[in-house]
Amino acid sequence: MSDQIRVSILGATGSVGQSALDVVASEPETYKVAAVTANQNVQALAEAAVYARAETAVIADPERYEDLKDALSGSDVAAAAGPEAICDAAAQDADRVVSAIVGAAGLNATLAAVKRGATVALANKESLVCSGPLMIEEARASGAQLLPIDSEHSAIFQVMDRPERVEKLVLTASGGPFLSASMAQMAAATPEQACAHPNWSMGAKISVDSATMMNKGLELIEAVYLFETPADRIDVLVHPQSIIHSLVSYDDGSVLAQLGAPDMRTPISYALAWPKRMRLPGVERLDLAKIARLDFEDPDEDRFPALKLARRAVEAGPWGPAVLNAANEVAVDAFLQKHIGFLAIAGMVQDVLDQFGAGERGDITDPESFEQVFDLDRRARDAARSLLQQAA
Ligand code: NAD
Ligand code: MG
């Protein structure tokens, strides 16, 4: 059927991936799943593939190819394995490629889809953060389109009717689990506490990013590149209920916002069906009278220095976000493994940015190729790891 939408889902076993599968399953007449991919969890991938009646399932770990084949035996799903097979799946023909791998690990696959000229439903903000201008340029060259899945960017995209009249973008932030925590409480925070988000259920990495508010920092950078808007025209507004997903302020005084229950299926569905909208019976409808009030406050950049760091990084030029992201990934991982405390995450990101910004690692220049992005990412991870060793 020609009006069917063929969808591939990279990172199908993750939080966004599972929500994407849910959206697709709610409209079996509309969607057809081409490929699904995952990192290591063969069982979860096989279940996702069979559930979605996917054509192909790809596991990143090449050692797990046989296990995947076994798990898929008796089904019509083809098996493949290895990082190149993930890129092949990303590049294969599909109307939408959901990029929902976590971290810079998603860069290669996202790039493969962009190079093919795909319409990419982008959740993997880190890939855009570390390669922004190059990725946008690549998309322009191939005709690829980047449609945001991140709820804030989806909100902006949904209400951005006249880009030339925009004065400001306003990203809302829940403030995460430590919105009203003291510095002492944050210093003692455990991974379990950091991952207990009040409004959203998400993967571990983005949950910690939400707790430090680095997630909002990464989203600020994502918005700079996606909407080609300088950082000084993007505000962050704390809104603990996560009902208003973001706002666009126009030069006639109008402010347009998108509201909804905090449920990732709404922005995922928008990115899959755009320019159409699709009915989502399973998503809770807003009852504003019941909610009764919405609260707002300015972010506290002293308790949440990650926001300042992200601003500083993006203003330094494209090298800044690449370094910030790599250092943050190493620091979040170390925190999840209980090697460092919660407040040390932003501390480490700042130290690595300082090292690169102060030129201790040679003359820092903006990456001019994806090779240089990967190189910068490696060097920033090395710098963060040696800080970890010094601290141990
Ligand atoms: P998650 O940890 O739940 O899932 C990550 C997925 O990526 C899994 O399917 C995993 O198998 C796969 N993966 C991990 N490492 C990989 C590798 N090296 N190679 C191939 N596949 C790999 O993460 P998530 O919460 O779903 O987040 C995914 C992305 O979406 C992140 O970039 C996050 O910032 C973004 N995002 C998430 C949410 C949310 O609600 N969870 C909201 C907005 C944006
Ligand atoms: Mg978001």
PDB file of C-alpha atoms and ligand atoms in Angstrom, residues 11-17 37-40 60 86 100-103 105 123-126 150 201-204 206 264, ligand 1:
ATOM      1  CA  GLY A  11      17.355   1.869  19.735  1.00  0.00           C
ATOM      2  CA  ALA A  12      14.072  -0.071  19.717  1.00  0.00           C
ATOM      3  CA  THR A  13      14.625  -1.601  23.176  1.00  0.00           C
ATOM      4  CA  GLY A  14      15.035   1.771  24.912  1.00  0.00           C
ATOM      5  CA  SER A  15      12.479   4.032  26.483  1.00  0.00           C
ATOM      6  CA  VAL A  16      11.861   6.100  23.325  1.00  0.00           C
ATOM      7  CA  GLY A  17      12.149   3.005  21.130  1.00  0.00           C
ATOM      8  CA  THR A  37      18.005  -2.269  16.335  1.00  0.00           C
ATOM      9  CA  ALA A  38      19.477  -2.610  19.820  1.00  0.00           C
ATOM     10  CA  ASN A  39      22.828  -2.712  21.557  1.00  0.00           C
ATOM     11  CA  GLN A  40      23.086  -5.990  23.475  1.00  0.00           C
ATOM     12  CA  ALA A  60      25.120  -4.000  17.663  1.00  0.00           C
ATOM     13  CA  ILE A  86      23.160  -0.849  12.312  1.00  0.00           C
ATOM     14  CA  ALA A 100      16.738   6.711  19.518  1.00  0.00           C
ATOM     15  CA  ILE A 101      20.131   5.293  20.408  1.00  0.00           C
ATOM     16  CA  VAL A 102      21.501   6.991  23.516  1.00  0.00           C
ATOM     17  CA  GLY A 103      24.629   9.143  23.430  1.00  0.00           C
ATOM     18  CA  ALA A 105      27.087   6.118  20.076  1.00  0.00           C
ATOM     19  CA  ALA A 123      15.501  11.640  19.742  1.00  0.00           C
ATOM     20  CA  ASN A 124      19.263  11.142  19.908  1.00  0.00           C
ATOM     21  CA  LYS A 125      20.099  14.769  20.741  1.00  0.00           C
ATOM     22  CA  GLU A 126      23.727  13.921  21.534  1.00  0.00           C
ATOM     23  CA  ASP A 150      12.456  15.648  22.009  1.00  0.00           C
ATOM     24  CA  SER A 201      10.055   7.553  32.816  1.00  0.00           C
ATOM     25  CA  MET A 202      13.258   7.457  30.743  1.00  0.00           C
ATOM     26  CA  GLY A 203      16.600   5.694  30.234  1.00  0.00           C
ATOM     27  CA  ALA A 204      19.266   6.063  32.955  1.00  0.00           C
ATOM     28  CA  ILE A 206      18.892  11.074  30.239  1.00  0.00           C
ATOM     29  CA  MET A 264       6.553  10.777  24.696  1.00  0.00           C
TER      30      MET A 264
HETATM   31  P1  NAD B   1      17.571   4.076  26.704  1.00  0.00           P
HETATM   32  O1  NAD B   1      18.827   3.886  27.463  1.00  0.00           O
HETATM   33  O2  NAD B   1      16.282   3.690  27.325  1.00  0.00           O
HETATM   34  O3  NAD B   1      17.694   3.285  25.305  1.00  0.00           O
HETATM   35  C1  NAD B   1      18.824   3.407  24.493  1.00  0.00           C
HETATM   36  C2  NAD B   1      18.714   2.530  23.258  1.00  0.00           C
HETATM   37  O4  NAD B   1      19.949   2.652  22.521  1.00  0.00           O
HETATM   38  C3  NAD B   1      18.548   1.038  23.552  1.00  0.00           C
HETATM   39  O5  NAD B   1      17.722   0.458  22.576  1.00  0.00           O
HETATM   40  C4  NAD B   1      19.966   0.485  23.420  1.00  0.00           C
HETATM   41  O6  NAD B   1      20.005  -0.876  23.067  1.00  0.00           O
HETATM   42  C5  NAD B   1      20.523   1.366  22.305  1.00  0.00           C
HETATM   43  N1  NAD B   1      21.987   1.531  22.368  1.00  0.00           N
HETATM   44  C6  NAD B   1      22.718   1.964  23.434  1.00  0.00           C
HETATM   45  N2  NAD B   1      24.019   1.996  23.130  1.00  0.00           N
HETATM   46  C7  NAD B   1      24.126   1.576  21.850  1.00  0.00           C
HETATM   47  C8  NAD B   1      25.225   1.363  20.969  1.00  0.00           C
HETATM   48  N3  NAD B   1      26.494   1.587  21.351  1.00  0.00           N
HETATM   49  N4  NAD B   1      24.965   0.934  19.716  1.00  0.00           N
HETATM   50  C9  NAD B   1      23.703   0.675  19.315  1.00  0.00           C
HETATM   51  N5  NAD B   1      22.619   0.847  20.110  1.00  0.00           N
HETATM   52  C10 NAD B   1      22.829   1.284  21.358  1.00  0.00           C
HETATM   53  O7  NAD B   1      17.529   5.598  26.255  1.00  0.00           O
HETATM   54  P2  NAD B   1      16.249   6.540  25.998  1.00  0.00           P
HETATM   55  O8  NAD B   1      15.811   7.139  27.282  1.00  0.00           O
HETATM   56  O9  NAD B   1      15.270   5.839  25.141  1.00  0.00           O
HETATM   57  O10 NAD B   1      16.916   7.721  25.172  1.00  0.00           O
HETATM   58  C11 NAD B   1      17.330   7.554  23.824  1.00  0.00           C
HETATM   59  C12 NAD B   1      17.665   8.912  23.231  1.00  0.00           C
HETATM   60  O11 NAD B   1      16.490   9.697  23.197  1.00  0.00           O
HETATM   61  C13 NAD B   1      18.679   9.717  24.056  1.00  0.00           C
HETATM   62  O12 NAD B   1      19.506  10.433  23.195  1.00  0.00           O
HETATM   63  C14 NAD B   1      17.809  10.661  24.866  1.00  0.00           C
HETATM   64  O13 NAD B   1      18.460  11.858  25.178  1.00  0.00           O
HETATM   65  C15 NAD B   1      16.673  10.921  23.891  1.00  0.00           C
HETATM   66  N6  NAD B   1      15.408  11.296  24.531  1.00  0.00           N
HETATM   67  C16 NAD B   1      14.811  10.434  25.395  1.00  0.00           C
HETATM   68  C17 NAD B   1      13.602  10.781  25.997  1.00  0.00           C
HETATM   69  C18 NAD B   1      12.899   9.825  26.923  1.00  0.00           C
HETATM   70  O14 NAD B   1      11.774  10.113  27.341  1.00  0.00           O
HETATM   71  N7  NAD B   1      13.465   8.690  27.277  1.00  0.00           N
HETATM   72  C19 NAD B   1      13.021  12.035  25.728  1.00  0.00           C
HETATM   73  C20 NAD B   1      13.671  12.889  24.842  1.00  0.00           C
HETATM   74  C21 NAD B   1      14.854  12.513  24.239  1.00  0.00           C
END
